[in-house]
Tab-separated table of C-alpha atoms in Angstrom:
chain	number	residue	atom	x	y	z
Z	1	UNK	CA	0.000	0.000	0.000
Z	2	UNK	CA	1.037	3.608	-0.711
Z	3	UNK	CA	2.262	5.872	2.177
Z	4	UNK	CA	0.128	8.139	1.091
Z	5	UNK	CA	-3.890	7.321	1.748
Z	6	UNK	CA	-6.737	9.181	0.442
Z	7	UNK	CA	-8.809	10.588	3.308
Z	8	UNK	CA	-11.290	11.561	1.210
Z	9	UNK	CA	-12.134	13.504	-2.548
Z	10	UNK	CA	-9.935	16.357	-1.132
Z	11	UNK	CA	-7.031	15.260	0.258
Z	12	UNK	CA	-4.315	12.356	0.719
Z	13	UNK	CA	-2.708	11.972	4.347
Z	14	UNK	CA	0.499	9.869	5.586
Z	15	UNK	CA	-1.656	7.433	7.128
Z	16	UNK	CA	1.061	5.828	9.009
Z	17	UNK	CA	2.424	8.654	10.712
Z	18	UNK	CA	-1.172	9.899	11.842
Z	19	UNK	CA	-1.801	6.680	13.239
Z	20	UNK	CA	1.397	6.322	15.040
Z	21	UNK	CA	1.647	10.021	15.990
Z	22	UNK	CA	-1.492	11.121	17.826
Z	23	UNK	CA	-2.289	15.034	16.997
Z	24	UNK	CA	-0.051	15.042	13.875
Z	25	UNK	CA	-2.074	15.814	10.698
Z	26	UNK	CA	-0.140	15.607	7.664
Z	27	UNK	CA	-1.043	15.090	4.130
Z	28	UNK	CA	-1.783	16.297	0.510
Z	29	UNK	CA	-4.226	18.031	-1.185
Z	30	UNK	CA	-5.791	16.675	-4.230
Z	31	UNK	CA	-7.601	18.759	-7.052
Z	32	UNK	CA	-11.290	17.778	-6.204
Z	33	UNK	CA	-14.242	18.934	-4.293
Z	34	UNK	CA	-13.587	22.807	-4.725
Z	35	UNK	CA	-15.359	25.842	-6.060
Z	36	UNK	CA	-12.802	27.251	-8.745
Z	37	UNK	CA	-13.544	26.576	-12.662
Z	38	UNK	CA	-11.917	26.733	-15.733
Z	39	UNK	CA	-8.030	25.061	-15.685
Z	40	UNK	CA	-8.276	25.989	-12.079
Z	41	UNK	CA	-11.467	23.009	-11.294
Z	42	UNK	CA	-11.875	22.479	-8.683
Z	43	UNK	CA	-9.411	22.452	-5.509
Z	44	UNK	CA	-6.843	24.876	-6.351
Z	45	UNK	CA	-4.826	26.174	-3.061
Z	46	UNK	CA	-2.698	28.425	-4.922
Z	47	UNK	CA	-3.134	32.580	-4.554
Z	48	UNK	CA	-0.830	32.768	-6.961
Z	49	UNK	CA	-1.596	31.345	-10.501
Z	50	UNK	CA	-4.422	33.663	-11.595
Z	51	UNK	CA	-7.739	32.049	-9.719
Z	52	UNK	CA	-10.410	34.371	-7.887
Z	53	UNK	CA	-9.558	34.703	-4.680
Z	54	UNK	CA	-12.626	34.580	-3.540
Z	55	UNK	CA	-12.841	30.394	-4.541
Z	56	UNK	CA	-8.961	30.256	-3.390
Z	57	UNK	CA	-9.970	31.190	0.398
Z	58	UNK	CA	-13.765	28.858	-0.349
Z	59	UNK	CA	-11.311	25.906	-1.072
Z	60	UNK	CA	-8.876	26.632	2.529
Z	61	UNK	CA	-12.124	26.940	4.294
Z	62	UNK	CA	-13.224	23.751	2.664
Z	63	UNK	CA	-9.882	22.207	3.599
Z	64	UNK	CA	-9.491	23.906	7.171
Z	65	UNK	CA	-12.893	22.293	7.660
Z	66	UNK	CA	-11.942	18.461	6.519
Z	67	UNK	CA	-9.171	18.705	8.881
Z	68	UNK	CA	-10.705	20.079	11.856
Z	69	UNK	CA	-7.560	22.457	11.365
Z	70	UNK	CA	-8.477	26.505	11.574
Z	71	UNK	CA	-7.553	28.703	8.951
Z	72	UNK	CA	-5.933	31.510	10.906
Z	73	UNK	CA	-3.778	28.822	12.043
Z	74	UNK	CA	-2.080	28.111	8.888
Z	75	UNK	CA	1.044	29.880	7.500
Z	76	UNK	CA	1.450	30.024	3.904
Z	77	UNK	CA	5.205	30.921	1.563
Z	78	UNK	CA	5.828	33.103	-1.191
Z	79	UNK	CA	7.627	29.538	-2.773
Z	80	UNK	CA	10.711	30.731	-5.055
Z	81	UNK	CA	12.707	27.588	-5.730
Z	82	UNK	CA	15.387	28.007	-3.277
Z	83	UNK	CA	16.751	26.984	0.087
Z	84	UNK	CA	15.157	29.681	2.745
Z	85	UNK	CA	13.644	27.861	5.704
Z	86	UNK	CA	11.685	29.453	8.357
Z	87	UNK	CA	10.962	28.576	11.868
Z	88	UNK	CA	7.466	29.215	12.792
Z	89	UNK	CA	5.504	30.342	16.630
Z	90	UNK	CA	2.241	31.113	17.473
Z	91	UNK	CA	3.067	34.334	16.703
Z	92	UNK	CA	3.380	33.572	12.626
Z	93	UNK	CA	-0.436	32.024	12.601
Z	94	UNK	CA	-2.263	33.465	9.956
Z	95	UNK	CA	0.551	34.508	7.482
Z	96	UNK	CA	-0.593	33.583	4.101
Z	97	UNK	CA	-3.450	31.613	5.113
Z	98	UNK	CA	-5.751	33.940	3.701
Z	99	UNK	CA	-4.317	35.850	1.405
Z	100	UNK	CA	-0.491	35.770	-0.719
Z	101	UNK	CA	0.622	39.234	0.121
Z	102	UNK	CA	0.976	38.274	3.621
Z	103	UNK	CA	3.020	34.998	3.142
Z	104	UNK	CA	6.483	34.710	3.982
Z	105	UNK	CA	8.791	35.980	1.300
Z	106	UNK	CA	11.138	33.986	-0.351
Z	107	UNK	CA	10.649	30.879	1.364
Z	108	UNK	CA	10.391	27.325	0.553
Z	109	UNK	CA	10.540	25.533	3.959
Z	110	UNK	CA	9.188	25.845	7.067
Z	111	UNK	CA	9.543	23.850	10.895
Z	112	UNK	CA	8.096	23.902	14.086
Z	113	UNK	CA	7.732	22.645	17.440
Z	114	UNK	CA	4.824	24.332	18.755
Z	115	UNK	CA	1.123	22.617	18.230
Z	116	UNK	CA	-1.868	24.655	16.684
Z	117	UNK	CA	-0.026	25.474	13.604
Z	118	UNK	CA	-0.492	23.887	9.873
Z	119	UNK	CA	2.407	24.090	7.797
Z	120	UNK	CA	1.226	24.457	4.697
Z	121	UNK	CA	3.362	24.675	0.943
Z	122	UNK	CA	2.120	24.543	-2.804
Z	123	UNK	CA	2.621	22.280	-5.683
Z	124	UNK	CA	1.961	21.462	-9.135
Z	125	UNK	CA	4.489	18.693	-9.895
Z	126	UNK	CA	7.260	19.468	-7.341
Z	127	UNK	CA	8.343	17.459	-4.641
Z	128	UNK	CA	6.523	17.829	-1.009
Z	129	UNK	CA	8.794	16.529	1.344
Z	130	UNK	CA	7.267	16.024	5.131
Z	131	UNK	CA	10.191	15.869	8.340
Z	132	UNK	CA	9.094	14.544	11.492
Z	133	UNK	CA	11.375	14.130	14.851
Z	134	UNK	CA	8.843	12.720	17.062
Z	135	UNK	CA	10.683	12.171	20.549
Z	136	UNK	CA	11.188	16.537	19.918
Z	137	UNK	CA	7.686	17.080	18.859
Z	138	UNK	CA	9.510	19.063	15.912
Z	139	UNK	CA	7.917	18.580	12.159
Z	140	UNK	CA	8.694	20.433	8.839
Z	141	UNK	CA	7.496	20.976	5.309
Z	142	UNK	CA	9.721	21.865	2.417
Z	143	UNK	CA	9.076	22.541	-1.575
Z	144	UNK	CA	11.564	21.048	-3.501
Z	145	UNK	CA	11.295	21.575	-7.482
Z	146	UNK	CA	14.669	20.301	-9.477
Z	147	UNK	CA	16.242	23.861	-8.133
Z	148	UNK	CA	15.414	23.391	-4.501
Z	149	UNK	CA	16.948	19.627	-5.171
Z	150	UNK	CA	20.048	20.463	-6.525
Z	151	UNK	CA	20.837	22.929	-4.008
Z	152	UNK	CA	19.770	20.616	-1.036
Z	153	UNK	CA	16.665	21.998	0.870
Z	154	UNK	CA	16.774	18.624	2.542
Z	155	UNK	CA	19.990	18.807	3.845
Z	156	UNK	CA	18.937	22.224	5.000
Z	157	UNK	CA	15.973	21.019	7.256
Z	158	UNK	CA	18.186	18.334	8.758
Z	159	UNK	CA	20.787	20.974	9.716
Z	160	UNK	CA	17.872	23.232	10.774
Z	161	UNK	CA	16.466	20.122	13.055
Z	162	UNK	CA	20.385	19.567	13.942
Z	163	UNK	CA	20.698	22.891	15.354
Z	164	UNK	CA	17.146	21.791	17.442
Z	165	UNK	CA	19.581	18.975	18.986
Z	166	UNK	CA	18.106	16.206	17.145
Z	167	UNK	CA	20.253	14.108	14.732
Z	168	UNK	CA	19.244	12.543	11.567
Z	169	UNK	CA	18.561	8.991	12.615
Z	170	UNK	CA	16.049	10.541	15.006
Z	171	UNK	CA	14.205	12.372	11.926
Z	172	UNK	CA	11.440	10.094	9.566
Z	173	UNK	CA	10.804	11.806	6.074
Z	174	UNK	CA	7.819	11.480	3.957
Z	175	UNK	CA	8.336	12.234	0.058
Z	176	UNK	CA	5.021	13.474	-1.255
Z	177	UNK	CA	3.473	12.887	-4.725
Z	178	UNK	CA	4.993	14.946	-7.363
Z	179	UNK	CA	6.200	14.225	-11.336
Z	180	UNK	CA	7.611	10.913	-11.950
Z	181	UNK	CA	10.739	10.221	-13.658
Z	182	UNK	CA	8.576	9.308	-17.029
Z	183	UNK	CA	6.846	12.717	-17.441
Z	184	UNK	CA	9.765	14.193	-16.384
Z	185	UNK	CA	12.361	15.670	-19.102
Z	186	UNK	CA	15.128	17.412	-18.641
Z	187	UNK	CA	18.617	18.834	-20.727
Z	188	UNK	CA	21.688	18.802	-19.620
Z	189	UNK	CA	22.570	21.572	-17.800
Z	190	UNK	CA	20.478	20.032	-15.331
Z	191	UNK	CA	21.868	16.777	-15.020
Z	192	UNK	CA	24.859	18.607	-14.514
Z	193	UNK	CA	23.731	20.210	-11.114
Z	194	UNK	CA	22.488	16.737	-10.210
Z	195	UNK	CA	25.910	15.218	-10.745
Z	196	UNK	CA	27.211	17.759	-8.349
Z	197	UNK	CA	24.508	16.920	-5.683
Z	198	UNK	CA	25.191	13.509	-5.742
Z	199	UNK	CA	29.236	13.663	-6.834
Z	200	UNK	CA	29.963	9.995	-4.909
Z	201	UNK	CA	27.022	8.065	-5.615
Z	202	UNK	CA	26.845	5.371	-8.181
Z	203	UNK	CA	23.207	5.112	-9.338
Z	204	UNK	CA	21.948	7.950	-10.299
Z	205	UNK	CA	18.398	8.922	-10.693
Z	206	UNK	CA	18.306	9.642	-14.228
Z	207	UNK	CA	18.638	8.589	-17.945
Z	208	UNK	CA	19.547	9.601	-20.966
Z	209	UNK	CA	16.307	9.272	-23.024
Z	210	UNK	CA	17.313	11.374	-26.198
Z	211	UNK	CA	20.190	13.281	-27.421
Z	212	UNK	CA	20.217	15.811	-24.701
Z	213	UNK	CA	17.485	15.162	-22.823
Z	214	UNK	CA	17.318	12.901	-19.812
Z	215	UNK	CA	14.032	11.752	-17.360
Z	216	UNK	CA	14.888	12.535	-13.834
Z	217	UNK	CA	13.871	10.983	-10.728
Z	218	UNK	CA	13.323	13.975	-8.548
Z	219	UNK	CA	11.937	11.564	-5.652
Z	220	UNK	CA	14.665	9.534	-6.010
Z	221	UNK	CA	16.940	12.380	-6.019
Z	222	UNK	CA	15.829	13.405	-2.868
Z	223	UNK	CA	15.569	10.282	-1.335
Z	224	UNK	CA	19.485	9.991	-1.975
Z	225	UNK	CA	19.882	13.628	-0.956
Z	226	UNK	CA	18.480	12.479	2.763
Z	227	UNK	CA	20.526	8.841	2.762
Z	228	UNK	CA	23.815	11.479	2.184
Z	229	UNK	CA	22.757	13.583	5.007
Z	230	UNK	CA	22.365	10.612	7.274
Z	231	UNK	CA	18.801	9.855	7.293
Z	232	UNK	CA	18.531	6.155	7.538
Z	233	UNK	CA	17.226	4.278	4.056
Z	234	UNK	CA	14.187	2.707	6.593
Z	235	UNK	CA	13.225	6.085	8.031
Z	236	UNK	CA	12.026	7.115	4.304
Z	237	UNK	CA	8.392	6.902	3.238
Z	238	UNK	CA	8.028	7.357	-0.574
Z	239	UNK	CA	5.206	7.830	-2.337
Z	240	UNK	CA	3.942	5.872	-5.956
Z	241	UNK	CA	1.567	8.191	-7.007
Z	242	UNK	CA	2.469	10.861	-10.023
Z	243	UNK	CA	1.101	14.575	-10.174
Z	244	UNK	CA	1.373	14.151	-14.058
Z	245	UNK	CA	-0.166	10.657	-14.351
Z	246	UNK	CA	-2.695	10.658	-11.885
Z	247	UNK	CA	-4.230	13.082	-13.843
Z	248	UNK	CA	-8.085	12.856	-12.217
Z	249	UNK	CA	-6.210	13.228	-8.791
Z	250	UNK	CA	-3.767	16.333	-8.877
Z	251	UNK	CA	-2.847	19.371	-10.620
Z	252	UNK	CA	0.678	19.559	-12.979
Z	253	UNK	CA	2.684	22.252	-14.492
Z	254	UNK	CA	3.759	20.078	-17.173
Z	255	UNK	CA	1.255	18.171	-17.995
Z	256	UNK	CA	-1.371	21.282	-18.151
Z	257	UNK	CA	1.441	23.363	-20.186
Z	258	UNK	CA	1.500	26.167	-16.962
Z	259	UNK	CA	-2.251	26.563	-16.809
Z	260	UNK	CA	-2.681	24.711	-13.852
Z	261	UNK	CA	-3.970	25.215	-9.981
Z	262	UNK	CA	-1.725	23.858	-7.332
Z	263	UNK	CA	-2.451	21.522	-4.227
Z	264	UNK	CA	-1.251	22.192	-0.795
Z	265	UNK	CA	0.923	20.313	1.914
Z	266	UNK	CA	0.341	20.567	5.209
Z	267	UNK	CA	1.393	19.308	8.169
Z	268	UNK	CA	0.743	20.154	11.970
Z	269	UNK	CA	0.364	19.249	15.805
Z	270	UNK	CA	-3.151	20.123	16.670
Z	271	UNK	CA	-3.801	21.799	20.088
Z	272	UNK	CA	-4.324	19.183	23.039
């Protein structure tokens, strides 16, 4: 069985964790049971790609509602494809929950260890990556598209939780779904950044499918990312399921040619 279970229409969750981890919600959006139309139908979570904002804030009510989770406690990111992780208190609740001006800037990652707060990113065929350290109560979210890869946002949130005082074979990861290696093309000056993420190890996650053009395993690439910053192989949950082939489930980039909504991650301690 996939790690990731559908809770319902709207949204997947990382069963295993919930049931092992009383409080913790975390999980996926999918791209049904919402109020926009057009390319954005139905459940799009994204302020940023051209929907009304009125259906936008419908579809987190809708959402905030399913999860027994309150809006004005979720923080939202302006998501730019790099490295910046933020650490999040009660203070932050409500930032980009409502609307994008009032997201955090320039960030692509965010951890806590507070409850009442839902970390919550966007995607349309990136990779959603979920860190828990349960013995510290700490859990992150992070957006990692090929840039965010490359440059190691994972390693990032381990050093982040390292600096917490928890090491890496105390931290679980879930890898979210996101564009599989078969709808996923890419040229070479990619590969070459990939080469330099992953300089000592022998299988890589991609291959040459054309003159020039390779399909990359951005899960996988992540996956190895974690193993090299000492997250144990069995602490790893990946997921099967494709934001470009599981086309009735989520919204992609690629597949939709940029005319797409996004779904949201979010994870988050509720209040005891």
């Amino acid at each position: 069985m996939d790690s990731f279970v559908k809770g319902n229409q709207s949204f997947f969750i990382i069963q295993s964790w919930m049931e092992k981890f009383p409080g913790l919600v975390a999980g996926i959006t999918t791209k049904n049971g919402g109020d926009s139309i057009g390319e954005y139908e139905q459940l799009n979570m994204g302020f940023h790609v051209g929907d009304n904002p009125v259906h936008v804030c419908s579809n987190r009510e809708k959402v905030a509602d399913l999860l027994q989770f309150p809006l004005k406690q979720w923080v939202g990111a302006e998501q730019t494809h790099d490295i910046m992780i933020q650490k999040i208190t009660k203070a932050d609740r409500g930032k980009g929950s409502d609307a994008y001006e009032h997201s955090f800037k320039g960030t692509d990652g965010f951890y806590t260890i507070e409850e009442g707060i839902l970390l919550t990113l966007c995607f349309a065929d990136c990779v959603p990556l979920f860190f828990i350290a349960p013995e510290k109560h700490l859990i992150g979210a992070a957006h990692a598209g090929w840039k965010g890869t490359v440059n190691e946002i994972a390693t990032t949130m381990i050093m982040k939780f390292k600096a917490e005082g928890i090491s890496p074979d105390q931290i679980f990861v879930a890898i979210g779904p996101s564009i599989c290696e078969k709808c996923y093309i890419v040229d070479d000056r990619v590969i070459d950044f990939v080469e330099k993420a992953l300089e000592d190890v022998e299988k890589k996650p991609y291959n040459l499918v054309n003159d020039g053009q390779y399909s990359l395993d951005l899960r996988e690439l992540n996956r190895q990312i974690l193993i090299k910053a000492g997250i144990p192989d069995q602490n790893i949950l990946v997921t099967g399921f494709c934001s470009s082939c599981d086309e009735g489930e989520f919204f992609s980039h690629r597949r939709d040619k940029g005319r797409s909504g996004r779904m949201m991650s979010f994870i988050g301690w509720k209040e005891s």
